[in-house]
Coordinates of C-alpha atoms in Angstrom, one line a residue:
X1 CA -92.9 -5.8 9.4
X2 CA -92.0 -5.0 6.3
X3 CA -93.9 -7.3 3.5
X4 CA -92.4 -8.8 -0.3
X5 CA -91.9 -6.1 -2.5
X6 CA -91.0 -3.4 -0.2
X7 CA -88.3 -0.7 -0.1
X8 CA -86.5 -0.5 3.6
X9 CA -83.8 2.0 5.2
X10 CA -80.8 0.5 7.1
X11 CA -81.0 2.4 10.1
X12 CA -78.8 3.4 13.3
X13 CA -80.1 4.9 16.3
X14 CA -78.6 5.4 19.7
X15 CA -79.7 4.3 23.3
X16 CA -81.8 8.1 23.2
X17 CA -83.5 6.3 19.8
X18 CA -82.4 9.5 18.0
X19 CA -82.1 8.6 14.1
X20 CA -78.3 8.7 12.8
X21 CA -77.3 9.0 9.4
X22 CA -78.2 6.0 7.9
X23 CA -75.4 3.9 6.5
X24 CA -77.0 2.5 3.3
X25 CA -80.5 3.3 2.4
X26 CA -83.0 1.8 0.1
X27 CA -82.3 -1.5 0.1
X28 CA -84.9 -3.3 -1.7
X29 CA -86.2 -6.2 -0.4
X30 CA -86.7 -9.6 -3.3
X31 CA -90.2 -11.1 -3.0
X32 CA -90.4 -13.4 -0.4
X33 CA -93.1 -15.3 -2.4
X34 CA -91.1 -16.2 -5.6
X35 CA -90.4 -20.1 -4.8
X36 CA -86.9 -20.1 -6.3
X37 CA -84.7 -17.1 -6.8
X38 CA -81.2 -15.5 -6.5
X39 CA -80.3 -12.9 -4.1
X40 CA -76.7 -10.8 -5.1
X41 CA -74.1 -10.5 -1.9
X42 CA -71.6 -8.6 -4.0
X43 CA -72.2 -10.3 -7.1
X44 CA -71.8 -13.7 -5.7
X45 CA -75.5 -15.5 -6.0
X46 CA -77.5 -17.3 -3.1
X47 CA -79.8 -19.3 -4.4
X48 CA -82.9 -19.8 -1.9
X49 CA -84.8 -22.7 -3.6
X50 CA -86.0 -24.9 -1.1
X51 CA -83.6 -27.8 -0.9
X52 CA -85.6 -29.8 0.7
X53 CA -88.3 -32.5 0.0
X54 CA -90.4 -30.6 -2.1
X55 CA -92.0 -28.3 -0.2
X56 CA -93.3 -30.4 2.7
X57 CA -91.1 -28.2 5.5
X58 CA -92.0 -24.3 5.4
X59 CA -88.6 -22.1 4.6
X60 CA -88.0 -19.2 7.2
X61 CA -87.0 -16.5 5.2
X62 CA -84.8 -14.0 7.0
X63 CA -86.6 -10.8 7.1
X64 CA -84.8 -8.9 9.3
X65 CA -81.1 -8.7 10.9
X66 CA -80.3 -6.7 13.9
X67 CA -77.1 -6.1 15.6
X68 CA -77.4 -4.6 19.2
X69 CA -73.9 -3.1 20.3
X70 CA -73.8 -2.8 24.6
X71 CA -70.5 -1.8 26.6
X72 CA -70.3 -4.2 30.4
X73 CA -67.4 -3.5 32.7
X74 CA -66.3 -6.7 34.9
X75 CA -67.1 -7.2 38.2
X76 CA -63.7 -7.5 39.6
X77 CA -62.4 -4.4 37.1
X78 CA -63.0 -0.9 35.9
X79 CA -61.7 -2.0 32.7
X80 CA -64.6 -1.3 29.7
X81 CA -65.5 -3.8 26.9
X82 CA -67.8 -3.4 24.0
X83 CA -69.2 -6.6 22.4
X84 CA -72.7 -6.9 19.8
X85 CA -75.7 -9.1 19.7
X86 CA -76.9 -10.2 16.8
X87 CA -80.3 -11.5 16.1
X88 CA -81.7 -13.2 12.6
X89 CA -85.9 -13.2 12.2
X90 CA -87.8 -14.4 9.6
X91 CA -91.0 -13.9 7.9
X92 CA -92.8 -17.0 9.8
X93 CA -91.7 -14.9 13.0
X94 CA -88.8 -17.6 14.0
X95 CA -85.6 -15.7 15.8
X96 CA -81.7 -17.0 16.3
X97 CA -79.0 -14.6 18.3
X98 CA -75.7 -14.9 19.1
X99 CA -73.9 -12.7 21.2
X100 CA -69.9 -13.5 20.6
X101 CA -67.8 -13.3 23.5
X102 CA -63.6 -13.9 22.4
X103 CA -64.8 -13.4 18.7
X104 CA -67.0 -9.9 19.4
X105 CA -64.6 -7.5 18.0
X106 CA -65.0 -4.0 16.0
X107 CA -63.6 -5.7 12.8
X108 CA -66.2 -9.1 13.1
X109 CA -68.9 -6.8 13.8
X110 CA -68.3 -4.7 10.7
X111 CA -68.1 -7.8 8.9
X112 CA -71.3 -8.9 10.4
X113 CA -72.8 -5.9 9.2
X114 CA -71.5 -6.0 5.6
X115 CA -72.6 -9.1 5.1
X116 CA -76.4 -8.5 6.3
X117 CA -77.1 -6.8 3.3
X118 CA -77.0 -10.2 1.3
X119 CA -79.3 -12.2 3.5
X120 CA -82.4 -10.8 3.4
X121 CA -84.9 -13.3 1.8
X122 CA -82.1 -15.8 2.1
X123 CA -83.8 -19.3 3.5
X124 CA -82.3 -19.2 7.3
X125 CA -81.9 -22.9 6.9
X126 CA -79.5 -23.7 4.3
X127 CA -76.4 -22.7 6.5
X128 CA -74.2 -25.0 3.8
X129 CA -75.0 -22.5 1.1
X130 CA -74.9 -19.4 3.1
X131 CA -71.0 -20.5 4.6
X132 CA -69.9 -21.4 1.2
X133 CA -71.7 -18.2 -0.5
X134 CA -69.9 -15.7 2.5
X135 CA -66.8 -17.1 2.7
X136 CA -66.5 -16.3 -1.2
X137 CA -67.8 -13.3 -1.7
X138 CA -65.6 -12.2 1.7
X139 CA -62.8 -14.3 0.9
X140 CA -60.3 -11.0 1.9
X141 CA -61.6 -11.3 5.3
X142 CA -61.4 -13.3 8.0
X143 CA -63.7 -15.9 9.1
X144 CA -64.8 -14.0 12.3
X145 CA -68.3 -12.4 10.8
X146 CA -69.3 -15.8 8.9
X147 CA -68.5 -17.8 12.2
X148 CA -70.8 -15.0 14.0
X149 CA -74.1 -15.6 11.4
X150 CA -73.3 -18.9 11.3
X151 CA -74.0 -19.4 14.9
X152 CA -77.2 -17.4 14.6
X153 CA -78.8 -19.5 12.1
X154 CA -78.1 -22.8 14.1
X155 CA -79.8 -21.5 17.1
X156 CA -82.7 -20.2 15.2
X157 CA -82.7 -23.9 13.7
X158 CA -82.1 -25.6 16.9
X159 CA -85.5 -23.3 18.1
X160 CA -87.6 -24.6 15.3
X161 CA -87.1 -27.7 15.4
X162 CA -87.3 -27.7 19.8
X163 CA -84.4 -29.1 20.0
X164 CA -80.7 -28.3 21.2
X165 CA -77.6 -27.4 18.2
X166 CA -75.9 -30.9 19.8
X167 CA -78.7 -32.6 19.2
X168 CA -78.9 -32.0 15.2
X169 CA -75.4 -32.3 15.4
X170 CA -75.3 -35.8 16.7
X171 CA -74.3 -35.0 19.9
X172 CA -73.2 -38.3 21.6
X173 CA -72.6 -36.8 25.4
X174 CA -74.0 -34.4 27.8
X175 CA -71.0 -33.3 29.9
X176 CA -67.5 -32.1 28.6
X177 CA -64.6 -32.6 30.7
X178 CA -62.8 -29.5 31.5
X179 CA -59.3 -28.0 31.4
X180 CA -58.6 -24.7 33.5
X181 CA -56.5 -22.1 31.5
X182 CA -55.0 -19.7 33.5
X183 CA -54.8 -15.7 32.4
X184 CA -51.2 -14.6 32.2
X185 CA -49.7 -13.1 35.1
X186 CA -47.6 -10.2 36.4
X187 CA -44.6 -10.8 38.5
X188 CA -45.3 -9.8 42.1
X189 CA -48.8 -9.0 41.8
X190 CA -51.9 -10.9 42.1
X191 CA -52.3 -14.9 42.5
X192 CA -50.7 -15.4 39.7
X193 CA -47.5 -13.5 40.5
X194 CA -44.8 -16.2 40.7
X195 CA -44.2 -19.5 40.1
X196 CA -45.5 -20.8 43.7
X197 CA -48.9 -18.7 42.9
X198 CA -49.6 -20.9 39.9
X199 CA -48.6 -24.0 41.8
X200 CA -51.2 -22.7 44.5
X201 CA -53.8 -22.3 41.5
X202 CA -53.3 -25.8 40.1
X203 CA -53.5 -27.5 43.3
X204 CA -57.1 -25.4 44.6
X205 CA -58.3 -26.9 40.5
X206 CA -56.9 -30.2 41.6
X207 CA -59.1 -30.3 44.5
X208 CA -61.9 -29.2 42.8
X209 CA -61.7 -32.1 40.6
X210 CA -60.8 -30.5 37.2
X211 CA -58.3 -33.0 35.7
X212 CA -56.2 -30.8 33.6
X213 CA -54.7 -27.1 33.6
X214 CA -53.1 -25.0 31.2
X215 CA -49.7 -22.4 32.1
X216 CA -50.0 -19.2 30.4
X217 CA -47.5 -17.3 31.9
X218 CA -45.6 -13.7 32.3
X219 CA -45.3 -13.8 28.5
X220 CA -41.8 -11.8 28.7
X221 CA -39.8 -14.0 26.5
X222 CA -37.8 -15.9 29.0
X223 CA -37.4 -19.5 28.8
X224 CA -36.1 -20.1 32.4
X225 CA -39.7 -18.4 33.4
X226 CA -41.5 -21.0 31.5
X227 CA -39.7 -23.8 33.0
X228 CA -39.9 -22.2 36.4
X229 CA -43.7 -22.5 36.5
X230 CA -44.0 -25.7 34.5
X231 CA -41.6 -27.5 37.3
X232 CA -43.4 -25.6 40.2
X233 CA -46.8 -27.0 39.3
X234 CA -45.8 -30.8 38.3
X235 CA -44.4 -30.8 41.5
X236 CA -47.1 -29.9 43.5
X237 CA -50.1 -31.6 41.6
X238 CA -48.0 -34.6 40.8
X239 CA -48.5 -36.9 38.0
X240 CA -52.8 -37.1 38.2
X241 CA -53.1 -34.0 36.7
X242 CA -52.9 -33.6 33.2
X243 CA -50.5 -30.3 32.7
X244 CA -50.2 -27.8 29.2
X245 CA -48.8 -24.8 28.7
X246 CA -48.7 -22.2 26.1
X247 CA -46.2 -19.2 25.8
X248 CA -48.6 -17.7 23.5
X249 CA -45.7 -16.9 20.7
X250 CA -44.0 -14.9 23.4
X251 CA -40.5 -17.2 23.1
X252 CA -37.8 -15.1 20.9
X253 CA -36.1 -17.6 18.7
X254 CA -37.0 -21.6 17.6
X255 CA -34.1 -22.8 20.0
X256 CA -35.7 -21.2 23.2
X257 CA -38.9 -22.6 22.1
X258 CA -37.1 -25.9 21.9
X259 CA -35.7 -25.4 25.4
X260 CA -39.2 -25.3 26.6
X261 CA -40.3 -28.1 24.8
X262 CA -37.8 -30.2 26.0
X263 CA -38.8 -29.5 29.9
X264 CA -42.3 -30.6 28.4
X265 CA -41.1 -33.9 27.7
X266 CA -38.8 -34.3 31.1
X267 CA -42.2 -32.7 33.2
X268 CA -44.7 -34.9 31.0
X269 CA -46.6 -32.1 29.6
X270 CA -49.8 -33.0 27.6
X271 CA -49.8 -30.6 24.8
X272 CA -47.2 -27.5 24.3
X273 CA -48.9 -24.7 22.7
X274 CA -47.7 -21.7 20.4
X275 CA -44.6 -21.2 21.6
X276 CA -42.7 -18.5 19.4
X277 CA -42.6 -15.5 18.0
X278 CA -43.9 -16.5 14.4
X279 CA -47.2 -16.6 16.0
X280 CA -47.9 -20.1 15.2
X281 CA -48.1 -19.5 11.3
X282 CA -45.2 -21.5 9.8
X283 CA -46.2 -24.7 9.2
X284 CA -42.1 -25.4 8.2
X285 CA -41.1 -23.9 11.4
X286 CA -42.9 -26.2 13.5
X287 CA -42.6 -29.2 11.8
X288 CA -38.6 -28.9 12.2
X289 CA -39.6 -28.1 15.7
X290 CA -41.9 -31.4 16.5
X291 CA -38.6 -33.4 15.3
X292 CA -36.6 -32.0 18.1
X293 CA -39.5 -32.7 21.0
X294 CA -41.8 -35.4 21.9
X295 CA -44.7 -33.6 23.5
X296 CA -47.2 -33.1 21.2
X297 CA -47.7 -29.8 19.7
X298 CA -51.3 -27.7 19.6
X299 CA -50.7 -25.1 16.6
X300 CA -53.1 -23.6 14.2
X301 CA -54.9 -21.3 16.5
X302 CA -53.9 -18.3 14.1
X303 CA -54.3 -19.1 11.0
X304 CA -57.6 -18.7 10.0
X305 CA -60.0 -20.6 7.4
X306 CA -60.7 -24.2 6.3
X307 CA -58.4 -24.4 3.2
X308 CA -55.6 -23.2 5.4
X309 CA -55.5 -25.3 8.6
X310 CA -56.1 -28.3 6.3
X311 CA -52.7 -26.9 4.5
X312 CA -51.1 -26.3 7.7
X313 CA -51.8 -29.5 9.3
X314 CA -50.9 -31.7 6.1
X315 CA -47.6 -29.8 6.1
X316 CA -47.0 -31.2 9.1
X317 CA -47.2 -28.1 11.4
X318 CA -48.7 -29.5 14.3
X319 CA -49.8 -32.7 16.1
X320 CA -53.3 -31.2 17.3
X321 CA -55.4 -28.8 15.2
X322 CA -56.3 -25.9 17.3
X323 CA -60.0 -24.5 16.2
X324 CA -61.5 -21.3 17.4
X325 CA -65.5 -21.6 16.3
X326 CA -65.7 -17.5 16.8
X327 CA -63.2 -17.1 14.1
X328 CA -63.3 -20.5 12.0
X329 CA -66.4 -20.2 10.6
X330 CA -68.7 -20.8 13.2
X331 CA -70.7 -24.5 13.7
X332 CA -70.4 -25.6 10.1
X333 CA -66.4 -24.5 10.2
X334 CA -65.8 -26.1 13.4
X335 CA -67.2 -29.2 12.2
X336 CA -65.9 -29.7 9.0
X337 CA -62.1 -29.1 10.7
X338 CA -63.4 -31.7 13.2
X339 CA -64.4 -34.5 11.4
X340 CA -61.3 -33.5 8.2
X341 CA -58.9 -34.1 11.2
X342 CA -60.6 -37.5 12.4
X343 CA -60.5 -38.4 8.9
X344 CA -56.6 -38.6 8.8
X345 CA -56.3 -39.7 12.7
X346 CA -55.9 -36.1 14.5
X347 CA -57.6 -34.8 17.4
X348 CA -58.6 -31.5 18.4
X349 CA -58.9 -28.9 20.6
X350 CA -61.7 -26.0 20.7
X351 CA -60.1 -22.3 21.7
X352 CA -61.7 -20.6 24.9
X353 CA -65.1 -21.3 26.0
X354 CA -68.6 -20.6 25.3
X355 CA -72.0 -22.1 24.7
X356 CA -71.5 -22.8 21.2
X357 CA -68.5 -24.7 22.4
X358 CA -69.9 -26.5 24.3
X359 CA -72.4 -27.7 21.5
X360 CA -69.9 -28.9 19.2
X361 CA -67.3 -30.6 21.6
X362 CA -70.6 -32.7 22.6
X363 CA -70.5 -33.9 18.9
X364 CA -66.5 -34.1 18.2
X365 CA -65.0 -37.8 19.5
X366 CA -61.5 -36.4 18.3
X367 CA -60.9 -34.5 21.5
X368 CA -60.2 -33.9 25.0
X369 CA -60.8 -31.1 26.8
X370 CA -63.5 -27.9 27.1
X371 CA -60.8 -24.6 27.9
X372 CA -62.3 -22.8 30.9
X373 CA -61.2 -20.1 30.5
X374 CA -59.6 -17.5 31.0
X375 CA -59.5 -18.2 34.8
X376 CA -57.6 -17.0 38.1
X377 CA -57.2 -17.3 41.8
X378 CA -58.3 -13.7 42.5
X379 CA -61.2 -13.2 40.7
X380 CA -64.1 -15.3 40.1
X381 CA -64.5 -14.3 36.8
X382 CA -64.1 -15.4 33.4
X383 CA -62.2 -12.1 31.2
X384 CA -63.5 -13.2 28.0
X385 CA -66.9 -14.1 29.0
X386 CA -69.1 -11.1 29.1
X387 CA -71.7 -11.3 32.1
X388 CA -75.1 -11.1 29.9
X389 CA -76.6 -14.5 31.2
X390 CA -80.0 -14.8 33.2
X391 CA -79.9 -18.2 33.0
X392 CA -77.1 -18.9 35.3
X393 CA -74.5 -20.3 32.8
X394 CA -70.9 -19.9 33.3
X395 CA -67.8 -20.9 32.5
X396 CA -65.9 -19.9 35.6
X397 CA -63.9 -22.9 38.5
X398 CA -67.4 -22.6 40.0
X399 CA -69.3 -23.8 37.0
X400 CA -67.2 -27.5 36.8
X401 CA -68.9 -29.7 38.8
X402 CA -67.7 -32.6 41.1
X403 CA -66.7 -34.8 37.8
X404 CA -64.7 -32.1 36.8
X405 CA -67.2 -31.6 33.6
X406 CA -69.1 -29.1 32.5
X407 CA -73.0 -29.2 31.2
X408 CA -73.7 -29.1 27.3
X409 CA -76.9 -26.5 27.9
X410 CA -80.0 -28.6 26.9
X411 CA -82.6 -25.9 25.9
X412 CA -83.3 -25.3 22.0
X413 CA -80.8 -23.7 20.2
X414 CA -77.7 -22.3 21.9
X415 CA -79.8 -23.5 25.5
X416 CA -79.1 -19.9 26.6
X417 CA -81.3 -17.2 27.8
X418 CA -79.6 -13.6 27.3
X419 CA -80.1 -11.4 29.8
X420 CA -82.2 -8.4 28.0
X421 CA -81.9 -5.9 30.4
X422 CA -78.7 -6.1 31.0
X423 CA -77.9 -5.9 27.4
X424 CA -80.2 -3.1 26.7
X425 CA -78.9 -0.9 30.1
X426 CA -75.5 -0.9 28.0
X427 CA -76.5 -0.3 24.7
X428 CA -74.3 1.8 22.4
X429 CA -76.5 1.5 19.3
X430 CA -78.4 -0.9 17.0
X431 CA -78.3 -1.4 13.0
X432 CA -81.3 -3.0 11.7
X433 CA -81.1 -4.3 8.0
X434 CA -84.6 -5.6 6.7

C-alpha cells in the first residue's frame, strides 16, 4: 500500500496483467496525516476535516480506487454486455463497491474514472461534501459517475458501521411491494408478440401475486397499438390489478399521446408514463397534456440532476417524479428528490431495479412500487440486471414472493455478495488510481 507522502502511477493492465500505457502518471498522493486539508478535483476544493465530534470516530481515508471492467453474455442470449466494478479502500483497510447495472455505461464509467483522481485522501465518509464537490466541478456532465461513487461510499459506510444502507437511512420496512415491467415486444415473435401475449403475461404475474404491471409495448408509434394491449390486459386481469404503461416517448405528436391517455382514464390506468416523442423533457408540454387527461402522469425520468427535476416538477410537468438512483446522483440524490417531493405532497417512483433500490424505497413513504424489471414470459431473466451475484439475489418473477414483495437485502452495506469469479473470468481490464 502506498503510504502519506508518496508518488503513485495510475495504471491499466489487461486480463494477461500486461502493463498498458498508463493514462495519467504521477499522481501525488496529500499526506494522509495532516488533520485538516484541501485536496483540488479540477480546481474545486474538498475539504477533509473531520466533521465530526472532534475526533472521537477515526476517518477512513480513501487510499485507493479501482474500477474492474468484465463483459457477461445472458443466459437466454448471445447478445454481449460490458459493465465495471468499482471499489473504494481506505487507509484503515475498510472497502465499498458497486457494480452498476442500468447506469454501467462507457460514458459513467469514464466519468467514474475522471473523477477518481480527486478523491484520494478524501474522508470516505462525508458523502454530503463529496456529492456537492462532484457535481460542481463536473457540472457539464451527467449525474451517472457521481450516482456510481456515491453508492460506493454508502456501502463502505453501511460496512463500518455493520449495518445495512436502510438502516442509516431510516429505513422504516423490510419488504417492497413489487410492480412487473415488461420488455418491449416484437410483433409475432416471442411472448410478448401481440396483444393476447401480454394479457397471458399479466394474468401468469397476477397469479403469482404481484399486484401491479407495467405495458411497454412495440414502441412503433402507433396509438391504436397502445390501446390494443392496454384493453387486452384490463380485461383479462380485471380491476385487482393495478395496470401502467409507458410508450417510452415512442408516440409521434401530443394529440396521439393524448389519445392514449384518454384510454388510461376509460381502462383505469395507475400512472401513464413518457408518452412522446420529446422524450419527457418539456415540462410545458406536459403540463398542457395533464389538463387534457386524468390519469396521473410519471415524467422526469430524463432529465437528469436535482436543480432540474425540482424545476420540472414545480413547472408542473408531471404528477409523479420519476428518479433513476444510477443517474440522479446516487443515495444522497435519490433522497434529497424523495423527501423535496414529500415536502410539497408528491410521490415517487424509483427507475428499474437493483439493490441500491431496494435500500432507498425501504426509507421513501412517498411511494408505491419496486420496478422488476425488465421482465418477460420467455426468459427468466432480468436484461438489465447483470448475472454477477453469489448470493442468490434477483430481481426476476421468481424473486417476488407470495406477498407479491420483494426483500430489502439485510447484510451491511449494499447486503450483496459479488460473485468474484465470475467478475474476474470476464475481465476486460482494471484502472487503479491510489
Amino acid at each position: 500500500m502506498q503510504r502519506a507522502g508518496s508518488t503513485a502511477c495510475l495504471a491499466y493492465r489487461d486480463v494477461a496483467n500486461r502493463p498498458r500505457v498508463p493514462q495519467l502518471s504521477h499522481i501525488t498522493r496529500p499526506r494522509a496525516a495532516e488533520a485538516q486539508r484541501t485536496h483540488r478535483c479540477a480546481a474545486i476544493p474538498i475539504c477533509c476535516a473531520h466533521l465530526g465530534d472532534g475526533g472521537a470516530t477515526t476517518m477512513s481515508r480513501i487510499d485507493r480506487i479501482t474500477i474492474q471492467t468484465y463483459q457477461y453474455t445472458l443466459d437466454n442470449s448471445g447478445r454481449e454486455y460490458t459493465r465495471f466494478l468499482l471499489t473504494i479502500d481506505t487507509d484503515d483497510g475498510l472497502s465499498g463497491s458497486y457494480a452498476p447495472h442500468f447506469g454501467g455505461t462507457p460514458h459513467a464509467q469514464a466519468q467514474v474514472q475522471e473523477m477518481a483522481r480527486g478523491l484520494i485522501g478524501v474522508d470516505a465518509e462525508q458523502r454530503e461534501l463529496v456529492f456537492e464537490r462532484l457535481k460542481i466541478s463536473h457540472r457539464h456532465y451527467d449525474k451517472s459517475g457521481i450516482s456510481v461513487i456515491d453508492t460506493a461510499l454508502w456501502d463502505l459506510a453501511g460496512k463500518k458501521y455493520g449495518v445495512p444502507i436502510a438502516q442509516l437511512l431510516g429505513g422504516f420496512r423490510e419488504r417492497l411491494p413489487v410492480y412487473a415491467s415488461t420488455t418491449s415486444g416484437q410483433p409475432g415473435r416471442g411472448g410478448l408478440g401481440s396483444a393476447q401475449g401480454y394479457a397471458d403475461f399479466a394474468e401468469s404475474c397476477q397469479s403469482a401475486g404481484i399486484p401491479a404491471y407495467k405495458i411497454h409495448s412495440f414502441f412503433d408509434g402507433n396509438p391504436k397499438t397502445e390501446i390494443d394491449i392496454m384493453t387486452a390486459v384490463r380485461e383479462r386481469v380485471g380491476e385487482d390489478m393495478k395496470l401502467m404503461v409507458d410508450p417510452a416517448s415512442s408516440l409521434k405528436s401530443f394529440m396521439d399521446a393524448v389519445e392514449v391517455g384518454r384510454a388510461c382514464d376509460d381502462l383505469g390506468y395507475f400512472w401513464y408514463e413518457d408518452p412522446y416523442r420529446d422524450a419527457s423533457s418539456s415540462a410545458v408540454a406536459h403540463k398542457r397534456l395533464r389538463d387534457f387527461i386524468r390519469t396521473p402522469m410519471l415524467i422526469a425520468e430524463h432529465i437528469r440532476g436535482f436543480e432540474q427535476k425540482a424545476d420540472f416538477t414545480l413547472a408542473g410537468g408531471t404528477d409523479i417524479m420519476h428518479i433513476d438512483p444510477e443517474l440522479d446522483g446516487g443515495i444522497t440524490g435519490t433522497m434529497k428528490l424523495a423527501h423535496f417531493c414529500d415536502a410539497i405532497g408528491m410521490e415517487v417512483q424509483l427507475h428499474t431495479a437493483g439493490p441500491m433500490h431496494r435500500h432507498c424505497m425501504a426509507a421513501i413513504h412517498n411511494t408505491h412500487f419496486y420496478e422488476l424489471g425488465l421482465v418477460r414470459p420467455d426468459s427468466p431473466t432480468n436484461i438489465l440486471q447483470p448475472p454477477i451475484y453469489a448470493d442468490g439475489y434477483g430481481d426476476e418473477v421468481g424473486n417476488v414472493g407470495e406477498d407479491g414483495c420483494v426483500p430489502v437485502p439485510d447484510g451491511p452495506g449494499l447486503g450483496v455478495t459479488y460473485d468474484a469469479d465470475r467478475i474476474n473470468s470476464g475481465e476486460l481490464g482494471r484502472l487503479e488510481v491510489r
